[in-house]
Coordinates of C-alpha atoms in Angstrom, one line a residue:
X1 CA -5.0 36.2 -7.5
X2 CA -7.7 33.5 -7.4
X3 CA -7.2 31.0 -4.6
X4 CA -5.8 27.6 -5.4
X5 CA -7.9 24.5 -4.5
X6 CA -7.7 23.7 -0.9
X7 CA -5.1 21.0 -0.2
X8 CA -6.6 17.8 1.3
X9 CA -5.2 15.9 4.2
X10 CA -4.5 12.9 2.0
X11 CA -2.2 15.0 -0.2
X12 CA 0.7 13.9 1.8
X13 CA 0.0 10.3 1.1
X14 CA -0.5 8.0 -1.9
X15 CA -3.4 5.6 -1.7
X16 CA -3.8 4.9 1.9
X17 CA -0.1 5.1 2.7
X18 CA 0.5 5.3 6.5
X19 CA 4.2 6.1 6.3
X20 CA 5.4 9.4 7.7
X21 CA 6.1 12.4 5.5
X22 CA 9.8 12.0 5.8
X23 CA 9.8 8.4 4.7
X24 CA 7.6 9.3 1.7
X25 CA 9.9 12.2 0.9
X26 CA 13.0 9.9 0.9
X27 CA 11.1 7.4 -1.3
X28 CA 10.3 10.2 -3.7
X29 CA 14.0 11.1 -4.0
X30 CA 14.7 7.6 -5.0
X31 CA 12.0 7.2 -7.7
X32 CA 10.8 10.6 -8.9
X33 CA 14.0 12.6 -9.2
X34 CA 16.3 10.2 -11.0
X35 CA 15.9 11.8 -14.4
X36 CA 16.3 15.4 -13.4
X37 CA 19.0 14.4 -10.9
X38 CA 21.3 12.9 -13.5
X39 CA 21.0 16.0 -15.8
X40 CA 24.3 17.5 -14.3
X41 CA 26.1 14.6 -16.0
X42 CA 25.7 16.4 -19.4
X43 CA 23.4 19.5 -19.3
X44 CA 26.0 22.1 -18.3
X45 CA 28.6 20.6 -20.6
X46 CA 26.3 20.6 -23.6
X47 CA 25.5 24.3 -23.4
X48 CA 29.2 25.1 -24.0
X49 CA 30.4 22.0 -26.0
X50 CA 27.3 20.9 -27.8
X51 CA 26.1 21.7 -31.3
X52 CA 25.7 25.4 -30.6
X53 CA 28.9 26.2 -28.7
X54 CA 29.1 29.2 -26.4
X55 CA 32.2 31.3 -25.7
X56 CA 33.7 30.4 -22.3
X57 CA 33.6 33.8 -20.7
X58 CA 32.1 35.2 -17.5
X59 CA 28.9 36.6 -19.2
X60 CA 28.0 33.3 -20.8
X61 CA 28.8 31.1 -17.8
X62 CA 26.8 33.4 -15.4
X63 CA 24.0 33.6 -18.0
X64 CA 23.7 29.8 -18.4
X65 CA 23.6 29.2 -14.6
X66 CA 21.0 32.0 -14.2
X67 CA 18.9 30.5 -17.0
X68 CA 19.1 27.0 -15.4
X69 CA 18.1 28.3 -11.9
X70 CA 15.1 30.3 -13.1
X71 CA 14.0 27.6 -15.5
X72 CA 13.9 25.3 -12.4
X73 CA 12.0 27.9 -10.5
X74 CA 9.4 28.7 -13.2
X75 CA 8.9 25.3 -14.8
X76 CA 9.5 22.9 -12.0
X77 CA 8.7 24.8 -8.8
X78 CA 5.9 27.1 -9.8
X79 CA 4.3 25.3 -12.8
X80 CA 4.5 21.7 -11.6
X81 CA 5.0 21.6 -7.8
X82 CA 2.8 24.6 -6.9
X83 CA 0.1 24.5 -9.5
X84 CA -0.2 21.5 -11.8
X85 CA 0.2 19.0 -9.0
X86 CA -2.9 20.3 -7.4
X87 CA -4.8 19.2 -10.6
X88 CA -4.9 15.6 -9.4
X89 CA -7.4 13.0 -10.6
X90 CA -8.4 11.4 -7.3
X91 CA -4.8 11.5 -6.2
X92 CA -3.2 10.4 -9.6
X93 CA -1.2 12.6 -11.9
X94 CA 0.2 12.5 -15.4
X95 CA -0.9 13.6 -18.9
X96 CA -3.6 10.8 -19.3
X97 CA -4.9 11.3 -15.8
X98 CA -5.1 15.1 -16.4
X99 CA -6.7 14.4 -19.8
X100 CA -9.4 12.2 -18.3
X101 CA -10.0 14.9 -15.7
X102 CA -10.4 17.9 -18.0
X103 CA -11.7 16.4 -21.3
X104 CA -15.3 16.4 -20.0
X105 CA -15.2 20.0 -18.8
X106 CA -15.2 21.7 -22.3
X107 CA -18.5 23.0 -23.6
X108 CA -18.0 22.2 -27.3
X109 CA -17.3 18.8 -28.8
X110 CA -14.8 20.4 -31.2
X111 CA -12.6 21.8 -28.3
X112 CA -13.0 18.5 -26.4
X113 CA -11.7 16.5 -29.4
X114 CA -8.8 18.8 -29.7
X115 CA -7.9 18.5 -26.0
X116 CA -8.1 14.7 -26.3
X117 CA -5.7 14.7 -29.3
X118 CA -3.3 17.0 -27.4
X119 CA -3.3 14.6 -24.4
X120 CA -2.8 11.6 -26.7
X121 CA 0.1 13.3 -28.4
X122 CA 1.7 14.1 -25.1
X123 CA 1.5 10.4 -24.2
X124 CA 3.0 9.5 -27.6
X125 CA 6.0 11.9 -27.0
X126 CA 6.5 10.2 -23.6
X127 CA 7.4 7.0 -25.4
X128 CA 10.1 8.8 -27.4
X129 CA 11.4 10.2 -24.1
X130 CA 11.4 6.8 -22.4
X131 CA 13.7 5.5 -25.2
X132 CA 16.2 8.3 -25.0
X133 CA 16.4 8.7 -21.2
X134 CA 18.0 5.3 -20.4
X135 CA 20.4 5.7 -23.3
X136 CA 21.6 9.2 -22.5
X137 CA 21.8 8.8 -18.7
X138 CA 23.7 5.5 -18.7
X139 CA 26.0 6.7 -21.5
X140 CA 26.6 10.0 -19.7
X141 CA 27.5 8.1 -16.5
X142 CA 29.7 5.4 -17.9
X143 CA 31.6 7.9 -20.1
X144 CA 33.2 9.0 -16.9
X145 CA 35.5 5.9 -17.3
X146 CA 37.3 7.8 -20.1
X147 CA 38.1 10.5 -17.5
X148 CA 38.9 8.4 -14.5
X149 CA 40.6 5.5 -16.3
X150 CA 41.5 6.4 -20.0
X151 CA 42.5 2.8 -20.7
X152 CA 38.9 1.8 -20.5
X153 CA 37.7 4.3 -23.2
X154 CA 37.1 1.6 -25.8
X155 CA 35.0 -0.4 -23.3
X156 CA 32.4 2.4 -22.7
X157 CA 29.9 1.2 -25.3
X158 CA 30.1 -2.5 -24.4
X159 CA 29.6 -1.7 -20.7
X160 CA 26.7 0.6 -21.4
X161 CA 25.0 -2.1 -23.6
X162 CA 25.6 -4.8 -20.9
X163 CA 24.1 -2.6 -18.2
X164 CA 21.0 -1.8 -20.4
X165 CA 20.4 -5.5 -21.2
X166 CA 20.7 -6.4 -17.5
X167 CA 18.3 -3.6 -16.6
X168 CA 15.6 -4.7 -19.0
X169 CA 16.2 -8.4 -18.2
X170 CA 15.4 -7.9 -14.5
X171 CA 12.1 -6.2 -15.2
X172 CA 10.2 -9.5 -15.4
X173 CA 11.1 -10.3 -11.8
X174 CA 9.8 -7.0 -10.5
X175 CA 11.6 -4.1 -8.9
X176 CA 10.0 -4.1 -5.4
X177 CA 13.2 -5.3 -3.7
X178 CA 15.5 -3.1 -5.8
X179 CA 13.3 -0.2 -5.1
X180 CA 14.0 -0.4 -1.4
X181 CA 17.6 0.8 -2.0
X182 CA 16.8 3.5 -4.5
X183 CA 16.1 6.2 -1.9
X184 CA 19.4 5.8 0.1
X185 CA 21.5 5.6 -3.1
X186 CA 20.0 8.8 -4.5
X187 CA 20.4 10.5 -1.1
X188 CA 24.1 9.7 -1.2
X189 CA 24.3 10.8 -4.9
X190 CA 22.6 14.1 -4.3
X191 CA 24.7 14.7 -1.2
X192 CA 27.9 14.0 -3.1
X193 CA 27.2 16.2 -6.1
X194 CA 26.1 19.0 -3.7
X195 CA 29.3 18.7 -1.7
X196 CA 31.5 18.6 -4.8
X197 CA 29.7 21.7 -6.1
X198 CA 30.1 23.6 -2.9
X199 CA 33.8 22.8 -2.7
X200 CA 34.2 24.3 -6.1
X201 CA 32.0 27.3 -5.3
X202 CA 34.1 28.0 -2.2
X203 CA 37.1 28.6 -4.5
X204 CA 35.2 30.9 -6.8
X205 CA 32.3 32.4 -4.6
X206 CA 31.5 35.1 -7.2
X207 CA 29.5 32.5 -9.1
X208 CA 26.8 32.7 -6.5
X209 CA 25.7 36.0 -8.1
X210 CA 24.5 34.0 -11.1
X211 CA 21.2 33.3 -9.1
X212 CA 20.2 36.9 -10.0
X213 CA 17.8 36.9 -13.0
X214 CA 19.6 39.9 -14.5
X215 CA 22.4 37.7 -15.7
X216 CA 19.9 35.6 -17.8
X217 CA 18.4 38.9 -19.2
X218 CA 21.9 40.2 -19.9
X219 CA 22.8 37.0 -21.7
X220 CA 19.9 37.6 -24.1
X221 CA 20.8 41.3 -24.5
X222 CA 24.5 40.8 -25.4
X223 CA 24.1 37.6 -27.5
X224 CA 20.4 37.0 -28.4
X225 CA 20.9 34.4 -31.1
X226 CA 23.2 32.2 -29.1
X227 CA 21.2 32.7 -25.9
X228 CA 18.1 31.4 -27.8
X229 CA 20.0 28.4 -29.2
X230 CA 21.4 27.7 -25.7
X231 CA 17.9 27.1 -24.5
X232 CA 18.0 23.8 -26.4
X233 CA 20.7 22.6 -24.0
X234 CA 19.6 24.5 -20.9
X235 CA 16.3 22.7 -21.0
X236 CA 18.2 19.4 -20.3
X237 CA 18.5 20.7 -16.7
X238 CA 14.7 20.4 -16.2
X239 CA 14.1 17.1 -18.1
X240 CA 12.2 14.9 -15.7
X241 CA 10.1 17.6 -14.3
X242 CA 6.9 15.9 -15.7
X243 CA 7.9 12.9 -13.6
X244 CA 6.9 14.8 -10.4
X245 CA 3.4 15.0 -11.7
X246 CA 3.2 11.5 -13.2
X247 CA 4.4 9.9 -9.9
X248 CA 2.3 11.9 -7.6
X249 CA -0.1 9.0 -7.0
X250 CA 2.7 6.9 -5.4
X251 CA 4.0 9.5 -2.9
X252 CA 1.6 12.4 -2.7
X253 CA 2.0 16.1 -3.6
X254 CA 3.5 17.3 -0.3
X255 CA 6.4 14.7 0.0
X256 CA 7.4 15.4 -3.6
X257 CA 7.3 19.1 -3.1
X258 CA 9.2 18.9 0.2
X259 CA 11.9 16.7 -1.4
X260 CA 12.3 19.1 -4.3
X261 CA 12.5 22.4 -2.4
X262 CA 14.5 21.2 0.6
X263 CA 17.0 18.7 -0.9
X264 CA 17.0 18.1 -4.7
X265 CA 16.8 21.7 -6.0
X266 CA 19.6 23.0 -3.7
X267 CA 21.8 19.9 -4.5
X268 CA 21.4 20.4 -8.2
X269 CA 22.1 24.2 -8.1
X270 CA 25.2 23.6 -5.9
X271 CA 26.5 21.2 -8.5
X272 CA 25.7 23.5 -11.5
X273 CA 27.3 26.5 -9.8
X274 CA 30.3 24.3 -9.0
X275 CA 30.7 23.3 -12.6
X276 CA 30.4 27.0 -13.6
X277 CA 33.1 27.9 -11.0
X278 CA 35.3 25.1 -12.4
X279 CA 35.0 26.6 -15.9
X280 CA 35.9 30.0 -14.5
X281 CA 39.1 28.6 -13.1
X282 CA 40.2 26.1 -15.7
X283 CA 38.4 27.1 -18.9
X284 CA 38.2 24.7 -21.8
X285 CA 40.5 22.2 -20.0
X286 CA 37.5 21.3 -17.8
X287 CA 35.0 21.3 -20.6
X288 CA 35.5 17.6 -21.5
X289 CA 33.4 16.6 -18.4
X290 CA 33.0 19.4 -15.8
X291 CA 30.8 17.0 -13.7
X292 CA 33.5 14.4 -13.2
X293 CA 36.4 16.9 -13.0
X294 CA 34.8 18.4 -9.9
X295 CA 36.1 15.4 -8.0
X296 CA 39.8 14.8 -7.2
X297 CA 41.5 12.3 -9.4
X298 CA 41.4 9.5 -6.8
X299 CA 37.6 9.9 -6.3
X300 CA 36.6 10.0 -9.9
X301 CA 36.2 6.3 -10.3
X302 CA 33.9 5.9 -7.2
X303 CA 32.0 8.9 -8.6
X304 CA 31.6 7.0 -11.9
X305 CA 30.1 4.0 -10.1
X306 CA 27.8 6.2 -8.0
X307 CA 26.6 8.2 -11.1
X308 CA 26.1 4.9 -13.0
X309 CA 23.8 3.6 -10.2
X310 CA 21.9 6.9 -10.3
X311 CA 21.5 6.6 -14.1
X312 CA 20.2 3.0 -13.7
X313 CA 17.7 4.3 -11.1
X314 CA 16.6 7.1 -13.5
X315 CA 16.2 4.6 -16.3
X316 CA 14.2 2.2 -14.0
X317 CA 11.8 5.1 -13.2
X318 CA 11.2 5.8 -16.9
X319 CA 10.7 2.1 -17.8
X320 CA 8.2 1.7 -14.9
X321 CA 6.5 4.9 -16.1
X322 CA 6.2 3.4 -19.6
X323 CA 4.5 0.3 -18.2
X324 CA 2.1 2.5 -16.1
X325 CA 1.2 4.8 -19.0
X326 CA 0.6 1.8 -21.3
X327 CA -1.8 0.3 -18.7
X328 CA -3.7 3.6 -18.5
X329 CA -3.8 3.9 -22.3
X330 CA -5.3 0.4 -22.6
X331 CA -7.9 1.0 -19.9
X332 CA -8.9 4.4 -21.5
X333 CA -9.4 2.8 -24.9
X334 CA -6.4 4.2 -26.7
X335 CA -4.4 1.0 -27.1
X336 CA -5.3 -2.7 -27.7
X337 CA -5.1 -5.2 -24.8
X338 CA -1.6 -6.3 -24.0
X339 CA -0.3 -9.0 -21.7
X340 CA 0.2 -7.4 -18.3
X341 CA 2.1 -9.4 -15.6
X342 CA 1.9 -8.5 -11.9
X343 CA 5.3 -8.7 -10.2
X344 CA 4.1 -8.0 -6.7
X345 CA 1.2 -9.5 -4.8
X346 CA 1.2 -6.6 -2.4
X347 CA 1.5 -3.6 -4.7
X348 CA -0.9 -3.2 -7.6
X349 CA 1.3 -0.7 -9.4
X350 CA 4.1 -3.2 -9.8
X351 CA 3.5 -4.4 -13.4
X352 CA 5.5 -5.8 -16.3
X353 CA 4.4 -5.6 -19.9
X354 CA 6.7 -7.9 -22.0
X355 CA 6.0 -6.3 -25.4
X356 CA 6.8 -2.8 -24.1
X357 CA 9.9 -3.9 -22.2
X358 CA 11.6 -5.7 -25.2
X359 CA 10.6 -3.0 -27.7
X360 CA 12.1 -0.3 -25.4
X361 CA 15.3 -2.4 -24.9
X362 CA 15.7 -2.8 -28.6
X363 CA 15.2 0.9 -29.4
X364 CA 17.5 2.0 -26.5
X365 CA 20.4 -0.2 -27.6
X366 CA 19.9 0.9 -31.2
X367 CA 20.1 4.5 -30.0
X368 CA 23.3 3.8 -28.2
X369 CA 24.9 2.1 -31.2
X370 CA 23.7 4.8 -33.6
X371 CA 24.6 8.0 -31.6
X372 CA 27.5 6.4 -29.6
X373 CA 28.0 9.4 -27.2
X374 CA 25.8 11.2 -24.7
X375 CA 26.7 14.5 -26.5
X376 CA 25.3 13.2 -29.7
X377 CA 22.2 11.8 -27.9
X378 CA 21.4 15.2 -26.3
X379 CA 20.6 16.4 -29.8
X380 CA 17.7 14.0 -29.8
X381 CA 16.8 14.8 -26.2
X382 CA 14.6 17.7 -25.3
X383 CA 12.0 17.9 -28.1
X384 CA 9.8 15.2 -26.6
X385 CA 10.1 16.7 -23.1
X386 CA 9.4 20.3 -24.1
X387 CA 6.5 19.2 -26.3
X388 CA 4.9 17.3 -23.4
X389 CA 5.5 20.3 -21.1
X390 CA 3.8 22.7 -23.7
X391 CA 0.8 20.3 -23.9
X392 CA 0.7 20.2 -20.1
X393 CA 0.3 24.0 -20.1
X394 CA -2.6 23.7 -22.5
X395 CA -4.3 21.2 -20.3
X396 CA -3.5 23.4 -17.3
X397 CA -5.3 26.2 -19.1
X398 CA -8.5 24.1 -19.1
X399 CA -7.9 23.2 -15.4
X400 CA -7.6 26.8 -14.4
X401 CA -10.6 28.1 -16.3
X402 CA -13.0 25.0 -16.1
X403 CA -12.0 23.0 -13.0
X404 CA -11.0 25.8 -10.6
X405 CA -12.9 28.7 -12.3
X406 CA -10.1 31.2 -12.0
X407 CA -11.0 34.7 -13.3
X408 CA -9.3 35.6 -16.6
X409 CA -7.2 38.4 -15.1
X410 CA -5.5 35.8 -12.9
X411 CA -5.3 32.8 -15.2
X412 CA -4.3 34.5 -18.4
X413 CA -1.1 36.2 -17.2
X414 CA 0.1 33.1 -15.5
X415 CA -0.6 30.9 -18.6
X416 CA 1.1 33.5 -20.8
X417 CA 4.3 33.1 -18.7
X418 CA 4.2 29.3 -19.0
X419 CA 3.4 29.4 -22.7
X420 CA 6.2 31.9 -23.3
X421 CA 8.8 29.7 -21.5
X422 CA 7.6 26.4 -22.8
X423 CA 7.2 27.8 -26.3
X424 CA 10.8 29.2 -26.2
X425 CA 12.2 25.9 -25.1
X426 CA 10.3 23.9 -27.7
X427 CA 11.2 26.3 -30.5
X428 CA 14.9 26.2 -29.5
X429 CA 14.8 22.4 -29.5
X430 CA 13.4 22.4 -33.0
X431 CA 16.8 23.6 -34.2
X432 CA 18.2 20.2 -33.1
X433 CA 15.8 18.2 -35.5
X434 CA 18.5 17.6 -38.2
X435 CA 21.0 16.4 -35.6
X436 CA 18.8 13.8 -33.9
X437 CA 15.7 15.7 -32.8
X438 CA 13.8 13.9 -35.6
X439 CA 13.9 10.6 -33.6
X440 CA 11.5 11.4 -30.7
X441 CA 9.2 13.3 -33.2
X442 CA 9.1 10.3 -35.5
X443 CA 8.5 7.9 -32.6
X444 CA 5.8 10.2 -31.3
X445 CA 4.1 10.4 -34.7
X446 CA 4.1 6.6 -35.1
X447 CA 2.7 6.0 -31.6
X448 CA 0.1 8.8 -32.1
X449 CA -1.0 7.1 -35.3
X450 CA -1.4 3.8 -33.5
X451 CA -3.3 5.2 -30.6
X452 CA -5.7 7.3 -32.6
X453 CA -6.2 4.5 -35.2
X454 CA -7.2 2.1 -32.4
X455 CA -9.5 4.6 -30.7
X456 CA -11.2 5.6 -33.9
X457 CA -11.4 2.0 -35.2
X458 CA -12.9 0.7 -32.0
X459 CA -15.5 3.5 -32.0
X460 CA -16.5 2.6 -35.7
X461 CA -16.6 -1.1 -34.9
X462 CA -19.0 -0.5 -31.9
X463 CA -21.2 1.7 -34.2
X464 CA -21.4 -1.1 -36.9
X465 CA -22.2 -3.7 -34.3
X466 CA -24.8 -1.5 -32.7
X467 CA -26.5 -0.9 -36.1
X468 CA -27.1 -4.7 -36.5
X469 CA -28.1 -5.2 -32.8
X470 CA -31.6 -6.5 -31.9
X471 CA -33.4 -4.8 -29.1
X472 CA -33.0 -6.9 -26.0
X473 CA -36.7 -6.8 -25.0
X474 CA -37.8 -8.2 -28.4
X475 CA -35.2 -10.9 -28.1
X476 CA -36.2 -12.0 -24.6
X477 CA -39.9 -12.1 -25.5
X478 CA -39.3 -14.3 -28.6
X479 CA -36.4 -16.5 -27.5
X480 CA -37.3 -17.2 -23.9
X481 CA -40.5 -19.0 -24.8
X482 CA -39.2 -20.9 -27.9
X483 CA -35.6 -21.9 -26.9
X484 CA -34.7 -24.8 -24.7
X485 CA -33.3 -23.8 -21.3
X486 CA -30.3 -25.6 -19.8
X487 CA -28.9 -25.5 -16.3
X488 CA -26.2 -23.1 -15.4
X489 CA -25.2 -19.5 -16.0
X490 CA -24.1 -17.9 -19.2
X491 CA -22.1 -14.6 -19.1
X492 CA -22.0 -12.8 -22.4
X493 CA -19.4 -10.1 -22.5
X494 CA -20.5 -7.0 -24.4
X495 CA -19.2 -3.5 -24.8
X496 CA -22.6 -2.1 -25.6
X497 CA -25.0 -1.1 -22.9
X498 CA -28.1 -2.1 -24.9
X499 CA -28.9 -4.5 -27.7
X500 CA -28.2 -8.3 -27.9
X501 CA -24.5 -9.4 -27.9
X502 CA -23.5 -11.1 -31.2
X503 CA -22.2 -14.1 -29.2
X504 CA -25.7 -14.6 -27.7
X505 CA -27.3 -14.6 -31.2
X506 CA -24.7 -17.0 -32.6
X507 CA -25.0 -19.3 -29.6
X508 CA -28.8 -19.5 -29.9
X509 CA -28.5 -19.9 -33.7
X510 CA -26.1 -22.8 -33.6
X511 CA -26.7 -24.5 -30.3
X512 CA -30.5 -23.6 -30.0
X513 CA -30.4 -23.4 -26.2
X514 CA -30.4 -20.7 -23.5
X515 CA -29.0 -21.1 -20.0
X516 CA -31.3 -20.8 -17.0
X517 CA -29.5 -17.5 -16.1
X518 CA -28.2 -15.2 -18.8
X519 CA -25.9 -12.3 -17.8
X520 CA -25.2 -9.5 -20.3
X521 CA -21.9 -8.1 -18.8
X522 CA -20.3 -4.8 -19.7
X523 CA -17.0 -3.6 -18.2
X524 CA -16.7 0.1 -18.2
X525 CA -13.5 2.1 -17.5
X526 CA -14.3 5.5 -15.9
X527 CA -12.3 8.7 -16.1
X528 CA -11.0 8.5 -12.5
X529 CA -8.2 6.3 -11.3
X530 CA -10.2 4.2 -8.7
X531 CA -13.8 3.3 -8.4
X532 CA -15.4 2.5 -5.0
X533 CA -15.7 -1.3 -4.5
X534 CA -19.2 -0.9 -3.0
X535 CA -20.4 0.7 -6.2
X536 CA -18.6 -1.6 -8.6
X537 CA -21.6 -3.5 -9.9
X538 CA -24.8 -2.0 -11.4
X539 CA -27.5 -4.7 -11.8
X540 CA -30.7 -4.6 -13.9
X541 CA -33.1 -7.6 -14.0
X542 CA -34.9 -7.9 -17.3
X543 CA -37.1 -10.9 -16.7
X544 CA -37.0 -14.6 -17.8
X545 CA -33.7 -15.2 -16.1
X546 CA -31.9 -12.3 -18.0
X547 CA -29.8 -9.7 -16.2
X548 CA -27.8 -6.8 -17.4
X549 CA -24.7 -6.2 -15.2
X550 CA -22.3 -3.3 -15.5
X551 CA -18.9 -3.4 -13.7
X552 CA -17.0 -0.1 -13.4
X553 CA -13.3 0.2 -12.8
X554 CA -10.9 3.2 -12.6
X555 CA -8.3 3.5 -15.2
X556 CA -5.5 2.6 -12.7
X557 CA -7.3 -0.6 -11.6
X558 CA -6.9 -4.1 -12.9
X559 CA -10.0 -5.8 -14.2
X560 CA -10.9 -9.1 -12.5
X561 CA -14.3 -10.3 -13.6
X562 CA -14.6 -13.5 -11.6
X563 CA -13.6 -11.7 -8.4
X564 CA -16.2 -9.0 -9.0
X565 CA -18.9 -11.6 -9.8
X566 CA -18.2 -13.4 -6.4
X567 CA -19.3 -10.2 -4.7
X568 CA -22.6 -9.9 -6.7
X569 CA -25.5 -11.4 -4.9
X570 CA -28.6 -9.8 -6.5
X571 CA -28.6 -11.6 -9.8
X572 CA -30.4 -14.7 -8.6
X573 CA -28.2 -17.2 -6.8
X574 CA -24.5 -16.6 -6.1
X575 CA -22.0 -17.2 -8.9
X576 CA -20.1 -20.5 -9.0
X577 CA -17.4 -20.6 -11.6
X578 CA -17.9 -24.3 -12.3
X579 CA -21.5 -23.6 -13.3
X580 CA -20.7 -20.5 -15.3
X581 CA -19.7 -20.2 -19.0
X582 CA -18.3 -17.1 -20.4
X583 CA -19.1 -16.3 -24.1
X584 CA -16.9 -13.9 -26.0
X585 CA -17.3 -12.3 -29.4
X586 CA -14.2 -12.2 -31.6
X587 CA -14.6 -9.9 -34.6
X588 CA -12.8 -10.3 -37.9
X589 CA -12.6 -6.9 -39.6
X590 CA -13.2 -6.6 -43.3
X591 CA -11.8 -3.2 -44.6
X592 CA -14.3 -1.5 -46.9
X593 CA -14.9 1.7 -48.7
X594 CA -17.4 2.9 -46.2
X595 CA -16.7 6.3 -44.8
X596 CA -14.9 6.3 -41.5
X597 CA -11.2 5.7 -41.9
X598 CA -8.8 5.4 -44.8
X599 CA -8.1 1.9 -46.0
X600 CA -4.6 1.8 -44.7
X601 CA -5.8 2.8 -41.2
X602 CA -8.5 0.2 -41.4
X603 CA -5.9 -2.5 -42.2
X604 CA -3.7 -1.2 -39.4
X605 CA -6.6 -1.4 -37.0
X606 CA -7.5 -4.9 -38.2
X607 CA -3.8 -6.0 -37.6
X608 CA -3.9 -4.5 -34.1
X609 CA -7.2 -6.3 -33.3
X610 CA -5.8 -9.6 -34.4
X611 CA -2.7 -9.2 -32.2
X612 CA -4.5 -7.9 -29.2
X613 CA -4.3 -9.9 -26.0
X614 CA -7.3 -12.3 -25.6
X615 CA -10.2 -10.9 -23.6
X616 CA -10.1 -14.1 -21.6
X617 CA -6.7 -13.3 -20.1
X618 CA -7.3 -9.5 -19.9
X619 CA -10.5 -10.0 -17.8
X620 CA -8.9 -12.9 -15.9
X621 CA -11.6 -15.4 -17.0
X622 CA -11.1 -19.1 -16.1
X623 CA -9.6 -20.8 -19.2
X624 CA -11.8 -23.8 -19.1
X625 CA -15.0 -21.9 -18.9
X626 CA -14.7 -19.7 -22.0
X627 CA -16.3 -20.0 -25.4
X628 CA -15.4 -17.7 -28.3
X629 CA -17.7 -17.1 -31.2
X630 CA -16.6 -15.1 -34.2
X631 CA -18.2 -12.7 -36.5
X632 CA -17.2 -10.5 -39.4
X633 CA -17.6 -6.7 -39.4
X634 CA -17.1 -4.1 -42.1
X635 CA -15.9 -0.6 -41.0

């Protein structure tokens, strides 16, 4: 088989982390594995008590455990930990990071466009997943109250909603302090569920044979239809696998892999086998909640509290992930500018996006009120995850053949296995569409429409502006000699790398002056997460006091134009903010019949443009030094 790319020394670290491997591994347990770690709350139960019920007999119990184990081995261990996590974009992972890495490696524009659309759709599905995960995990945890203290059954929904409101409310203050206790809590949680599982397995040790793959094969041979339908619930055991890849930049590949193989995987399988052993002994009496019934009666309430804390941590990871993905989408040009607040002066990744936060909270609470139980919600859960996993396999195919140049005889069989497994899971989950699976698909379709409309509309708008642009050399020659020059520096923000910015033309037309120094500034976001500070600025003098300046940022970085200008010394004298004026163009779109986009999409793009965050705040420009000049554009 073709060799995998050589692992780098920094793989065990994030961006310059100096902590030891063990500390990073513990941190990864607290952040990365919350989603997949809370799956035992409902995954095993749903395979037998869900919408496609299975017979409670040894063949089905052993078959389900075997399917769960080998799904974790193939999907999580081999696909994500061993292979996909090596496809890092300068240390960062996730669908958008992988998309930015592979989209430029295809030979034809047609294939490149298709890959970009796949990556954008995977991102869209993530938002559906980020709405369902907090609802199903917190519901699944708090529902244990009905087992431990039946008198509190009617309080389950109010308690869940109160927890969710509190969870989203604290986002604006940041999660740096809360995050310090995530690791220890999840360590305790995984230890407890492993011990409970082992105690149950000790009473029925024959369940250990379920780790053999022949039980999964036998399951399909004796009951193929129900085995296929069961995949829709079995996949709940691997939801959260994509988080390993998405959070790779925070902890590194090796600490995440170490945590998974040494601690998380064994703990999960001990618990699943323990639940299976419990069903062997007690049958349908334990089916109400095999997770909680593993514990003795007097320990069920503490287990509810511990599981609720784990569910909150899992939800926090998904919410933080939604903020991070949104920031990447904005930087890569798939989403309009939104207000981004930084909740930590020390950690760049600690961000808060109010619009995303409150929209998520609203949708999560509506989901809880509409579906009411975790069992009902699991019908909506799975489609978004399996869809994103299938798309990751498509992007992995490009990585294997274009980035790593694997020979076909090595790449194709491996990809065939991944496509077979992912395709089977996705197809099985499609059977749940009428029962709730329509929700993440609908959310994904709406988000996909927004993202592609913004990307296409922005491209068309740039083309229209470029059509009317005057060559900069002609402008300098004619204007420099005729216009009055005034002291100071004028910075004209422009997205085009050539031509005269509209704001400059309007300023000269109405004010009839030019500043002594004129900077045509373009901010470019590149397809890698971080750009070297020493190579940030690209300067080009054009004569007569005119300079073209390009600032480059990675898609994980925050744009701070004044800070970057302070480090530029080759554009005449140093920049002083009190002597500098920033001129911005604000376009008003006029929908037209010109070819490009349908009228309804043009109106949608115009609405998004009107509601986008001001460029002044996005680029961190000083509020008292900004002038906005408007223009109208037909697309």
